Coordinates of C-alpha atoms and ligand atoms in Angstrom, one line a residue:
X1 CA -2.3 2.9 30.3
X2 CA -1.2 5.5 27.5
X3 CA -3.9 7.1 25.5
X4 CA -5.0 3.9 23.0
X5 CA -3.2 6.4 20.4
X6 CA 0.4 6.3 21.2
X7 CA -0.2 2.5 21.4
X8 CA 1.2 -0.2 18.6
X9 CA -1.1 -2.9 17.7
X10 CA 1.0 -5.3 19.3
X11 CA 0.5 -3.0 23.0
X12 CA -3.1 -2.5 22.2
X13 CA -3.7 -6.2 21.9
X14 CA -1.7 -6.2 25.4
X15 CA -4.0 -3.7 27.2
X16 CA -7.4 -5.9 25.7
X17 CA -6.0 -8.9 27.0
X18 CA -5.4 -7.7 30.5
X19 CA -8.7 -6.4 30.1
X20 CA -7.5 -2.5 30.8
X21 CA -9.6 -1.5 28.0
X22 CA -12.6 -3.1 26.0
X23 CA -13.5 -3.6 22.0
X24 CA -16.0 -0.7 22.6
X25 CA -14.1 1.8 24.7
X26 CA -11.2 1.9 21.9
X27 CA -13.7 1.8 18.8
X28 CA -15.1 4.6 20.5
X29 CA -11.4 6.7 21.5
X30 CA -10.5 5.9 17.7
X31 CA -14.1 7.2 16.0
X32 CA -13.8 10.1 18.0
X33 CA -10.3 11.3 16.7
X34 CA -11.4 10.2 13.2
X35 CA -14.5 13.2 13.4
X36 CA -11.7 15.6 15.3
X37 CA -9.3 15.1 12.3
X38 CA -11.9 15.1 9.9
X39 CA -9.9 18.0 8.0
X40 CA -7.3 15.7 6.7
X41 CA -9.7 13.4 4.2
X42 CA -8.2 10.7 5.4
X43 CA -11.8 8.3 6.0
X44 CA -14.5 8.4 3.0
X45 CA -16.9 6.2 5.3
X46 CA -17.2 5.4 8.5
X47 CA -20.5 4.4 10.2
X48 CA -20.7 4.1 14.0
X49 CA -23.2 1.4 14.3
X50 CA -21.6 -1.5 12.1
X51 CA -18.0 -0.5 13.8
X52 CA -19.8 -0.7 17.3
X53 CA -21.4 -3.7 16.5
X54 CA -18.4 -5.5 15.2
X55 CA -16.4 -3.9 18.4
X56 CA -19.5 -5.4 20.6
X57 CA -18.7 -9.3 18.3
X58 CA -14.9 -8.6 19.7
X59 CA -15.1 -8.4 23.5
X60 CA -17.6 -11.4 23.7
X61 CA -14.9 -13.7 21.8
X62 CA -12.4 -12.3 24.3
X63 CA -14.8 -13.1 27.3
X64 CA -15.5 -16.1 26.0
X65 CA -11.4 -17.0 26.0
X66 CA -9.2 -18.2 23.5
X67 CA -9.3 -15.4 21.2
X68 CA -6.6 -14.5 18.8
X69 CA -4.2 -11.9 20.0
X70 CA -5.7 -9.2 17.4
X71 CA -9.4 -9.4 19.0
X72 CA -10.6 -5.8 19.6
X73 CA -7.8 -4.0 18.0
X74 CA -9.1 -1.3 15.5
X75 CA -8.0 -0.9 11.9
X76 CA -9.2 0.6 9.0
X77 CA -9.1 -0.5 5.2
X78 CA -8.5 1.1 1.5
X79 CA -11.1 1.9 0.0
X80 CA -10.2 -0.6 -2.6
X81 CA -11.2 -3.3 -0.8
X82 CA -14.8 -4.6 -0.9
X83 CA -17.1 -4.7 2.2
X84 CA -20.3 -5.6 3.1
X85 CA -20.6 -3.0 6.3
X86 CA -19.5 -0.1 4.5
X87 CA -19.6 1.7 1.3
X88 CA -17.0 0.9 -1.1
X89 CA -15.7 3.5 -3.9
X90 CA -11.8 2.9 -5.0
X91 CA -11.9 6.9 -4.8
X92 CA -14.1 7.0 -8.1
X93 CA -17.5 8.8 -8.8
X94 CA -18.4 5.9 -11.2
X95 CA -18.9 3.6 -7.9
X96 CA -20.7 6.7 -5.6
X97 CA -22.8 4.7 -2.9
X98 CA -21.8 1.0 -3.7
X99 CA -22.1 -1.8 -1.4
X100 CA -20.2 -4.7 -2.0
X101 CA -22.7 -7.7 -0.9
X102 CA -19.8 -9.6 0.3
X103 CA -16.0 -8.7 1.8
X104 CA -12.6 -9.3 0.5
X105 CA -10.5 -11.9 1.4
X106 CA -8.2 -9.9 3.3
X107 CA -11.2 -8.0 5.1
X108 CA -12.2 -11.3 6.0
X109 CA -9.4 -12.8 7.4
X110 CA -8.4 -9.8 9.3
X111 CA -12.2 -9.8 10.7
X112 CA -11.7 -13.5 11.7
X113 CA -8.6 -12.5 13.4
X114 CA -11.0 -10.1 15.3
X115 CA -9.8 -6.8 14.3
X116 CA -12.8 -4.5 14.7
X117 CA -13.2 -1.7 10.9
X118 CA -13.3 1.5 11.6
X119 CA -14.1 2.7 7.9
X120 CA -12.7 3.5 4.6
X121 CA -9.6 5.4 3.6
X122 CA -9.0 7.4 0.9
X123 CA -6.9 6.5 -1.8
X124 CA -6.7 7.4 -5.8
X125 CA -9.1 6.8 -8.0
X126 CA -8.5 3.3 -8.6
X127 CA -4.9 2.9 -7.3
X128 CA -3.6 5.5 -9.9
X129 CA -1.9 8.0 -8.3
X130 CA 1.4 8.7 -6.1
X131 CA -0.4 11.3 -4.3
X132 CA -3.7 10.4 -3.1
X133 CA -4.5 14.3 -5.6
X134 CA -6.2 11.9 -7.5
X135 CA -9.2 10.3 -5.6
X136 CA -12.7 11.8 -6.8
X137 CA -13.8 13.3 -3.4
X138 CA -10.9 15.6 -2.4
X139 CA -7.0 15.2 -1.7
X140 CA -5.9 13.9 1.8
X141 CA -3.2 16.1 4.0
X142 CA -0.4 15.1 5.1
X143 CA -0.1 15.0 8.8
X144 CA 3.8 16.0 8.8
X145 CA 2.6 19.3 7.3
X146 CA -0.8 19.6 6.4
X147 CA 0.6 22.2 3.3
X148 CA 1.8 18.8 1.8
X149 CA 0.7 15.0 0.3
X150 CA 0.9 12.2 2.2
X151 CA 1.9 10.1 -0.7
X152 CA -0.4 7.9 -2.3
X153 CA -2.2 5.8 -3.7
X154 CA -2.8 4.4 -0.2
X155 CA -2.4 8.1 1.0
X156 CA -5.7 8.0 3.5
X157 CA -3.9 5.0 5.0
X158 CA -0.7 6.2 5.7
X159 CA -1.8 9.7 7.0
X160 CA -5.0 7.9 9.0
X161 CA -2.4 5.9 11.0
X162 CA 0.1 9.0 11.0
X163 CA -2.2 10.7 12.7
X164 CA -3.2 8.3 15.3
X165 CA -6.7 8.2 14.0
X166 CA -6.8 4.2 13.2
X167 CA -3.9 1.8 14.8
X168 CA -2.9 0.1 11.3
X169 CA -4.7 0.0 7.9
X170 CA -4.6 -2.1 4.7
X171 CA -2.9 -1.1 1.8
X172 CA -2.2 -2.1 -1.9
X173 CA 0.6 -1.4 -4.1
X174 CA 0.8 -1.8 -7.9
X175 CA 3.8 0.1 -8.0
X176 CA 4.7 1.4 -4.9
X177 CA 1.5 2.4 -3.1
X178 CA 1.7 1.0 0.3
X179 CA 6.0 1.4 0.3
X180 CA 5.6 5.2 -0.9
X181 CA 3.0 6.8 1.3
X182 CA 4.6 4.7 4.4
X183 CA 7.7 6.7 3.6
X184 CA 6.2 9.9 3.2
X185 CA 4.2 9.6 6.4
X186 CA 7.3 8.0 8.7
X187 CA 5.4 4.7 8.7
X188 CA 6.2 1.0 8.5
X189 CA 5.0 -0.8 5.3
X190 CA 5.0 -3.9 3.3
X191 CA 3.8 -5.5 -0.1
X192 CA 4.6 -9.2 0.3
X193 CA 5.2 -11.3 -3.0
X194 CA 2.6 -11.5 -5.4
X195 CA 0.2 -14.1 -4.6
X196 CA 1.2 -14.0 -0.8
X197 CA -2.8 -12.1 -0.3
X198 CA -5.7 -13.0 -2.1
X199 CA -6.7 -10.5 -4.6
X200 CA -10.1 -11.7 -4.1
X201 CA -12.4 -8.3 -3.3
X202 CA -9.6 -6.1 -3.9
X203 CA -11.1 -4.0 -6.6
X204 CA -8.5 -4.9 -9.8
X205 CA -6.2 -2.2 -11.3
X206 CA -3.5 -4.2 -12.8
X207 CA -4.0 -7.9 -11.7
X208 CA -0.7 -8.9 -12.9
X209 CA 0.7 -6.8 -10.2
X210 CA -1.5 -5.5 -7.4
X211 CA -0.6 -7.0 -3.9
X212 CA -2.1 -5.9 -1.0
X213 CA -0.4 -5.7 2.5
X214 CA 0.0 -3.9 6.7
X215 CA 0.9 0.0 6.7
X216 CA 1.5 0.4 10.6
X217 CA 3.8 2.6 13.2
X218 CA 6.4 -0.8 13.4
X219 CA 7.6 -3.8 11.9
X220 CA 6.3 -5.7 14.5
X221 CA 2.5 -4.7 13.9
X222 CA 2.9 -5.0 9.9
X223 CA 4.5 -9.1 11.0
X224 CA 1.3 -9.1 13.3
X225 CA -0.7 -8.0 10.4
X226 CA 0.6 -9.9 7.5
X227 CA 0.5 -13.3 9.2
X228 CA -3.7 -12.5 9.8
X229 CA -3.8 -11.3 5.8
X230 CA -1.6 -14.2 3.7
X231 CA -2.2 -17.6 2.6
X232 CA -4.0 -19.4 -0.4
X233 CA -7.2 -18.3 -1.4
X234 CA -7.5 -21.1 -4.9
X235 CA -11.1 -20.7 -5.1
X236 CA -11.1 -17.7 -5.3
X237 CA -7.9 -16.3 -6.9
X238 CA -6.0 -18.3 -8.9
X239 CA -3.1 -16.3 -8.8
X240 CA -3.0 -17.0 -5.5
X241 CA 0.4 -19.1 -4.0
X242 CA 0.6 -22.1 -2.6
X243 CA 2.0 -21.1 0.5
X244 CA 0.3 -21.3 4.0
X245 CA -0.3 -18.6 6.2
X246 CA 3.5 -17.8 8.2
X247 CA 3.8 -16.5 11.7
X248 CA 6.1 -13.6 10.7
X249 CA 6.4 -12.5 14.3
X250 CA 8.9 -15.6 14.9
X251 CA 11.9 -14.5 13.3
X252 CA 11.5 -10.9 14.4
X253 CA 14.4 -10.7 16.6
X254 CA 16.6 -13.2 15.0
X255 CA 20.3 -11.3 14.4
X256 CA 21.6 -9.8 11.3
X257 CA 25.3 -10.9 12.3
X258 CA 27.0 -11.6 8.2
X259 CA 23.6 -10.4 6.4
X260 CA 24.8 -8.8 3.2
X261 CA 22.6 -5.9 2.2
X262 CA 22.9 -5.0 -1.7
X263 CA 22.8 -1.4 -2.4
X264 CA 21.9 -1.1 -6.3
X265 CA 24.2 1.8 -7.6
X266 CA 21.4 2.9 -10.2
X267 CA 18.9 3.8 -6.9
X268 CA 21.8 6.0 -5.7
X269 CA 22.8 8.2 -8.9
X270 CA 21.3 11.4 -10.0
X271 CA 17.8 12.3 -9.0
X272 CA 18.0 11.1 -5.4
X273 CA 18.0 14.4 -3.2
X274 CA 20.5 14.9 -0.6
X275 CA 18.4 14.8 2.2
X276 CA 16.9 11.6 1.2
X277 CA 20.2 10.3 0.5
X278 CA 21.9 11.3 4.2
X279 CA 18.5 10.0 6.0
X280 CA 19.3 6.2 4.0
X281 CA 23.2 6.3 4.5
X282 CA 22.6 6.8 8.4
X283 CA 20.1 4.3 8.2
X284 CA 22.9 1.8 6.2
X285 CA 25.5 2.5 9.1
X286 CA 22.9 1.6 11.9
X287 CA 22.6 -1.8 9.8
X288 CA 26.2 -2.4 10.0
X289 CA 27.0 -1.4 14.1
X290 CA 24.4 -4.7 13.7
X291 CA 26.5 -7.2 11.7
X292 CA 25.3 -6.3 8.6
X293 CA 27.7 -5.9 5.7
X294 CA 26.8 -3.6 2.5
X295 CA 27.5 -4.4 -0.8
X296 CA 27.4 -2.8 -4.0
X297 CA 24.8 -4.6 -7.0
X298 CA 23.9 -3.4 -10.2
X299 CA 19.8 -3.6 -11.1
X300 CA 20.8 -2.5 -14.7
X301 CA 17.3 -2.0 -16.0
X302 CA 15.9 0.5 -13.0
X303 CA 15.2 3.1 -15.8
X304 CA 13.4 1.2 -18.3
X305 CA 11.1 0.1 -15.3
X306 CA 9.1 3.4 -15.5
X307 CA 8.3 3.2 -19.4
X308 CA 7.7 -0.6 -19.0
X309 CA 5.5 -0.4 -15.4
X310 CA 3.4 2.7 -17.6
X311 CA 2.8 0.7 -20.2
X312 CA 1.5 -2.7 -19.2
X313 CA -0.5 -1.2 -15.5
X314 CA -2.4 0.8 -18.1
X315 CA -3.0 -1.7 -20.3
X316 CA -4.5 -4.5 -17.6
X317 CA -5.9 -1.1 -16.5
X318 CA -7.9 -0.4 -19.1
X319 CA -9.1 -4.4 -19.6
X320 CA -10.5 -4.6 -15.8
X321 CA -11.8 -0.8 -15.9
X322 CA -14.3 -2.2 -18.6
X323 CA -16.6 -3.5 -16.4
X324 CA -17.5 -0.1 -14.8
X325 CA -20.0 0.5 -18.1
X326 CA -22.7 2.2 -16.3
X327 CA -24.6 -1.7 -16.2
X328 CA -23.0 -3.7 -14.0
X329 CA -22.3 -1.2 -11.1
X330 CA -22.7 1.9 -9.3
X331 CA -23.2 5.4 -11.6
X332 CA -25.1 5.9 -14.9
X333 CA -25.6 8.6 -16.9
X334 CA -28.7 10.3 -16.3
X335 CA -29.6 11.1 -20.0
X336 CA -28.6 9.5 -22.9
X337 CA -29.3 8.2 -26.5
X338 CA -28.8 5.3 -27.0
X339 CA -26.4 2.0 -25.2
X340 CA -23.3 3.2 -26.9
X341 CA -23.9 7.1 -26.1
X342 CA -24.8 5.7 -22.0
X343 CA -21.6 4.0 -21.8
X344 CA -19.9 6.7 -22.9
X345 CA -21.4 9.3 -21.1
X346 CA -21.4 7.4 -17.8
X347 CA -17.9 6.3 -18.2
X348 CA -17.0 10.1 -19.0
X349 CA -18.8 11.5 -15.9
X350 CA -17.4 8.7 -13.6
X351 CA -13.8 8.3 -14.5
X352 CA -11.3 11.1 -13.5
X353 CA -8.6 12.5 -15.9
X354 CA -6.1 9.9 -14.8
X355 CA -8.4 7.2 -15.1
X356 CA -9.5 8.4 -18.7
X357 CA -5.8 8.7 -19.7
X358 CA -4.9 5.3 -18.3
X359 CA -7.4 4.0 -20.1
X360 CA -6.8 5.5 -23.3
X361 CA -2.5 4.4 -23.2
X362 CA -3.7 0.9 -22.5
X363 CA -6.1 0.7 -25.1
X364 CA -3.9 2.5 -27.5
X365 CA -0.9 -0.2 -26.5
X366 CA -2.6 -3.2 -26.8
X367 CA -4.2 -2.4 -30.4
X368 CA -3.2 -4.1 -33.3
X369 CA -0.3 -2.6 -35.0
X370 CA 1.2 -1.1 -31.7
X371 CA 1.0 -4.4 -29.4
X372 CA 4.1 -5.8 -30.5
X373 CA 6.0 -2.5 -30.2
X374 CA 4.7 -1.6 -26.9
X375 CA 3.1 -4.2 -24.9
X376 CA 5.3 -7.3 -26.3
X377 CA 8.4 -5.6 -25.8
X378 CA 7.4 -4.1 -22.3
X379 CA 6.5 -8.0 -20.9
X380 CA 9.9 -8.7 -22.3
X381 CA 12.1 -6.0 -20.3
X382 CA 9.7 -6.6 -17.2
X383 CA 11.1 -10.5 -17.5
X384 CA 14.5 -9.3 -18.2
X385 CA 14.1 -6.9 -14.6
X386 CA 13.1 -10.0 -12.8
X387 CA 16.0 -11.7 -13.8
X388 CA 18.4 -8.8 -12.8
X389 CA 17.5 -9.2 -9.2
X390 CA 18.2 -12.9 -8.8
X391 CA 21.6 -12.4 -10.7
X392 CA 21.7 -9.4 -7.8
X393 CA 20.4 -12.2 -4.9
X394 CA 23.5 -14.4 -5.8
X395 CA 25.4 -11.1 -4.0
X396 CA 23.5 -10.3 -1.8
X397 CA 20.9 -11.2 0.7
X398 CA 18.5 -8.5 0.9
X399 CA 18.4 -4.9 -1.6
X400 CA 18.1 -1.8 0.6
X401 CA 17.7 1.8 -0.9
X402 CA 15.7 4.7 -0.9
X403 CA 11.8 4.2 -1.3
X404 CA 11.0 7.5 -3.0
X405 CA 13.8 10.3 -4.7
X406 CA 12.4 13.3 -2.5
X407 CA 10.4 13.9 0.9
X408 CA 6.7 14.8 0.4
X409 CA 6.1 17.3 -1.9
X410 CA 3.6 20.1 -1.5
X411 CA -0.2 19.7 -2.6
X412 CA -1.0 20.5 -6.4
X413 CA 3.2 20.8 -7.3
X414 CA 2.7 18.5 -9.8
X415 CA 0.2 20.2 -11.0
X416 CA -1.2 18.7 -14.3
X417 CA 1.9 17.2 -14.8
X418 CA 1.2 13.4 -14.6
X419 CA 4.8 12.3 -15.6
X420 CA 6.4 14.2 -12.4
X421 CA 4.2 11.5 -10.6
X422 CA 5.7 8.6 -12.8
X423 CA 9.3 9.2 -12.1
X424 CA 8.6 9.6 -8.6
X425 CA 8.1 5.7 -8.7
X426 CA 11.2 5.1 -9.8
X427 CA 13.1 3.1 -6.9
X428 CA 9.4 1.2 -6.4
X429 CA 8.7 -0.4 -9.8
X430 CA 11.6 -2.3 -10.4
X431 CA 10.6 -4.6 -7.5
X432 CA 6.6 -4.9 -8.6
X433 CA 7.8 -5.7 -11.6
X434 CA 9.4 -8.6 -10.7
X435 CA 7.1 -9.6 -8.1
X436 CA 9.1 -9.2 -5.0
X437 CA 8.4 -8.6 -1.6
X438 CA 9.3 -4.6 -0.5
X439 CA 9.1 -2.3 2.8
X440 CA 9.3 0.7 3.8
X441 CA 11.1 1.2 7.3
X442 CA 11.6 5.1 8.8
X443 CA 14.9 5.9 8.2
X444 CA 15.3 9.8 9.3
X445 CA 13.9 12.7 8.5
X446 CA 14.4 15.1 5.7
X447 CA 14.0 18.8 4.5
X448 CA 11.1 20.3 6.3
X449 CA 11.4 18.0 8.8
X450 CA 9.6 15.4 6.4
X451 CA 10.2 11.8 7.1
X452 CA 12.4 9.3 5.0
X453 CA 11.8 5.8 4.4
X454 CA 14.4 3.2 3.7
X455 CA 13.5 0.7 1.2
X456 CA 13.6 -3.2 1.8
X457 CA 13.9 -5.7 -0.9
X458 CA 14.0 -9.4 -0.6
X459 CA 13.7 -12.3 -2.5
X460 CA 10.4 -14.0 -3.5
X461 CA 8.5 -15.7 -0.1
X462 CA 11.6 -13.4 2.4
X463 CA 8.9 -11.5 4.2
X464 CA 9.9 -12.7 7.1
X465 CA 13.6 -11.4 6.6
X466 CA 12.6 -8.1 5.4
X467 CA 10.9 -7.4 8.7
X468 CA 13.6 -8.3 10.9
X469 CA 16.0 -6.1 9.5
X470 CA 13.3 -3.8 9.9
X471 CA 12.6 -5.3 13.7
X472 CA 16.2 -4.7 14.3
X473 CA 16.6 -1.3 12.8
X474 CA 13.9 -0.2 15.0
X475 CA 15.3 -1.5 18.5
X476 CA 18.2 0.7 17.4
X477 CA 16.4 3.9 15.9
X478 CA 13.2 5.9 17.3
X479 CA 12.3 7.6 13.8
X480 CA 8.9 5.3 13.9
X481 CA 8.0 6.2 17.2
X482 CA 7.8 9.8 16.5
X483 CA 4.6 11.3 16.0
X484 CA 3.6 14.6 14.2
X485 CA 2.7 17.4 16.1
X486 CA -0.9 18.3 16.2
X487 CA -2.2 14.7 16.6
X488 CA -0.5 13.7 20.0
Ligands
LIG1 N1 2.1 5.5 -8.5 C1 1.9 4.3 -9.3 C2 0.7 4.5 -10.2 O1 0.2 5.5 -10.3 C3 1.6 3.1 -8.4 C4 0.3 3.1 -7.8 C5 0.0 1.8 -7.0 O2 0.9 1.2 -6.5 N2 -1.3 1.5 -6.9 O3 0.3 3.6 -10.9

């Protein structure tokens, strides 16, 4: 057997069920390389004990026969999500040392599939970010080149699984934060529809739009993945769909013989670097030796998305950021006056700047006198987006472009500058938006040897058609089985 490593989920699952290797012996490989590549940030809690322990739970049910195929496999969550084994923080001071007295739904159902938690991964303070510079307890590195970020806000995802530390990990994307950091990192990524995953336990940033979803080395291990994370959760979030949990592994392999792929013309003008662009066309051509046929679409509004997408996540931002008053949960001030004085000082001392400035636009565009000229006509744009891409799915079956305009840039270029961060999102908004399901698939490699990811877009509920074209682009490519070096 390989090192437990340079193995995919779907070969780890394998090796467990052959019994070549145990619950316990690959918790233990996987903690060890965690505390070797402690340098990178990429874990803000692990704790040996409750992992062993849950490892321990995993090769009884296996002994014990009948277990699902994920049973012993290690994985790792965003620190988003609640848990009751480890300490939960969404990257913010304000919740230093919670503990979540119950789990998410997605924790949950990934834990009934039997995966065994390794910890917590970094991510920006509360989802806000495009590089993980954001989160309260230090940046993560990129494992590509360590100079650079690994893309955020799941950024301690996509470099922990980068890097070989965890197999897979849990993301969650608002606006692009599972897609992005998968690109940046040369992983395999997807945000299914909204409502596919309970939001249940998923700490909220902007309700109206945060899904979460499988970052992983292949398509195959984000269908494993998904399929354990999906399905209706109505007691719990109402936003939920009606849909039951798929077996996305089934149409894996089916062919792509007269799939039309719609290349939007706006994701391909000015502002996409050469590099990225050369890594995606390649990609395109691999598609079509495989029956697929391209075709150009128009998603008229991509622009507007940014201005729209920063208006209303801040505003449902700074609604579900009002429970973090210094009562409820985790930090308080130390000293203060009186109740108004402690909810400002604790909400001063736990927020970052980000946060604060989140906060502050949402406020300010939801107040009387400026709701109708900012928030009424941004829900009005994001409907007319939505409708742009099912007057695009009457061309086309699936949208493919590039997931981000650049490679990874290097730590602290942005600087204080959050908008160079907001028009980064560009090619990922359009599709949150509108509440459609979107991947990134490794497509190349760009300037510094950085990895490209090719963007997937389908139609509401085509999960299962965006990973087979990823499936099938990875029989024919080996960009996702290459590994940084440093972390063989
Ligand atoms: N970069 C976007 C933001 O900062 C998206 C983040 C996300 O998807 N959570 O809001």
């Amino acid at each position: 057997m390989s090192a437990p490593h340079e193995l995919t989920v779907a070969q780890l699952g394998a090796e467990l069920q052959a019994k070549r290797v145990s619950a316990v012996e690959l918790a233990e490989h996987f903690l060890s390389r965690i505390d070797q590549h402690a340098d990178l940030g990429a874990f803000l809690a692990t704790d040996r004990a409750a992992t062993l322990a849950q490892a321990r739970a995993a090769d009884a049910r296996r002994a014990a026969g009948g277990a699902p195929l994920l049973t012993g496999v290690p994985l790792a969550h965003k620190d988003i999500f609640v848990t009751r084994d480890f300490p939960t923080t969404a990257g913010s001071r304000i919740l230093a040392g919670y503990r979540s007295p119950f789990d998410a739904t997605v924790v949950r159902r990934l834990a009934e599939g039997g995966m065994v938690c390794l910890g917590k991964l970094s991510c920006d303070e509360f989802a806000m970010g495009s590089a993980n510079e954001n989160c309260a307890f230090g940046p993560v590195k990129n494992p590509w080149d360590v100079s650079r970020v690994p893309g955020g806000s799941s950024g301690g995802s996509a470099a922990a699984v980068a890097a070989g530390l965890v197999p897979a990990a849990t993301g969650t994307d608002t606006g692009g934060s599972i897609r992005q950091p998968a690109s940046f990192c040369g992983l395999t990524g997807i945000k299914p529809t909204y409502g596919r995953a309970s939001r249940y336990g998923m700490i909220a940033f902007a309700s109206s739009l945060d899904q979460a979803g499988p970052m992983a080395r292949t398509a195959e291990d984000c269908a494993l993945l998904l399929s354990a994370m999906c399905g209706p959760d109505p007691d719990r979030d109402a936003t939920s769909l009606d849909e039951p949990a798929e077996d996305f592994t089934r149409t894996l392999n089916d062919g792509l013989d007269g799939l039309r792929i719609g290349l939007p013309k706006e994701f391909f003008a000015g502002g996409l670097a050469a590099d990225v662009r050369a890594a995606i066309d390649a990609a395109l051509a691999e598609l079509q030796k495989l029956g697929a046929q391209l075709v150009e679409i128009s998603l008229p509004r991509t622009e507007l998305a940014i201005p729209v997408y920063y208006v209303i996540a801040p505003a449902e931002a700074s609604s579900n950021l009002s429970r973090f008053d210094g009562v409820k949960f985790g930090l308080r001030a130390p000293q203060y006056a009186d109740l108004e004085d402690m909810y400002k000082k604790t909400r001063s001392q736990g927020f970052g700047d980000e946060v604060q400035r989140r906060i502050m636009t949402g406020t300010y565009v939801l107040s009387h006198g400026y709701y109708d000229a900012y928030y009424l006509q941004a829900q009005k744009i994001r409907r007319m987006i939505a409708g742009d891409f099912q007057q695009a799915f009457t061309q086309c079956d699936v949208i493919a472009g590039p997931v981000a305009p650049s490679v990874a840039w290097h730590l602290g270029a942005h600087g204080a500058d959050p908008l160079a961060d907001y028009l980064a999102d560009i090619y990922t908004l359009p599709a949150s938006l509108a509440g459609l399901p979107g991947m990134s698939v490794p497509a190349g490699f760009g300037e510094g040897g950085m990895p490209v990811g090719l963007q997937l877009i389908g139609n509401y509920l085509q999960e299962g058609r965006l990973l087979n074209v990823a499936h099938r682009l990875q029989q024919a490519t080996d960009f996702h089985l290459r590994r940084p070096e440093g972390f063989l």
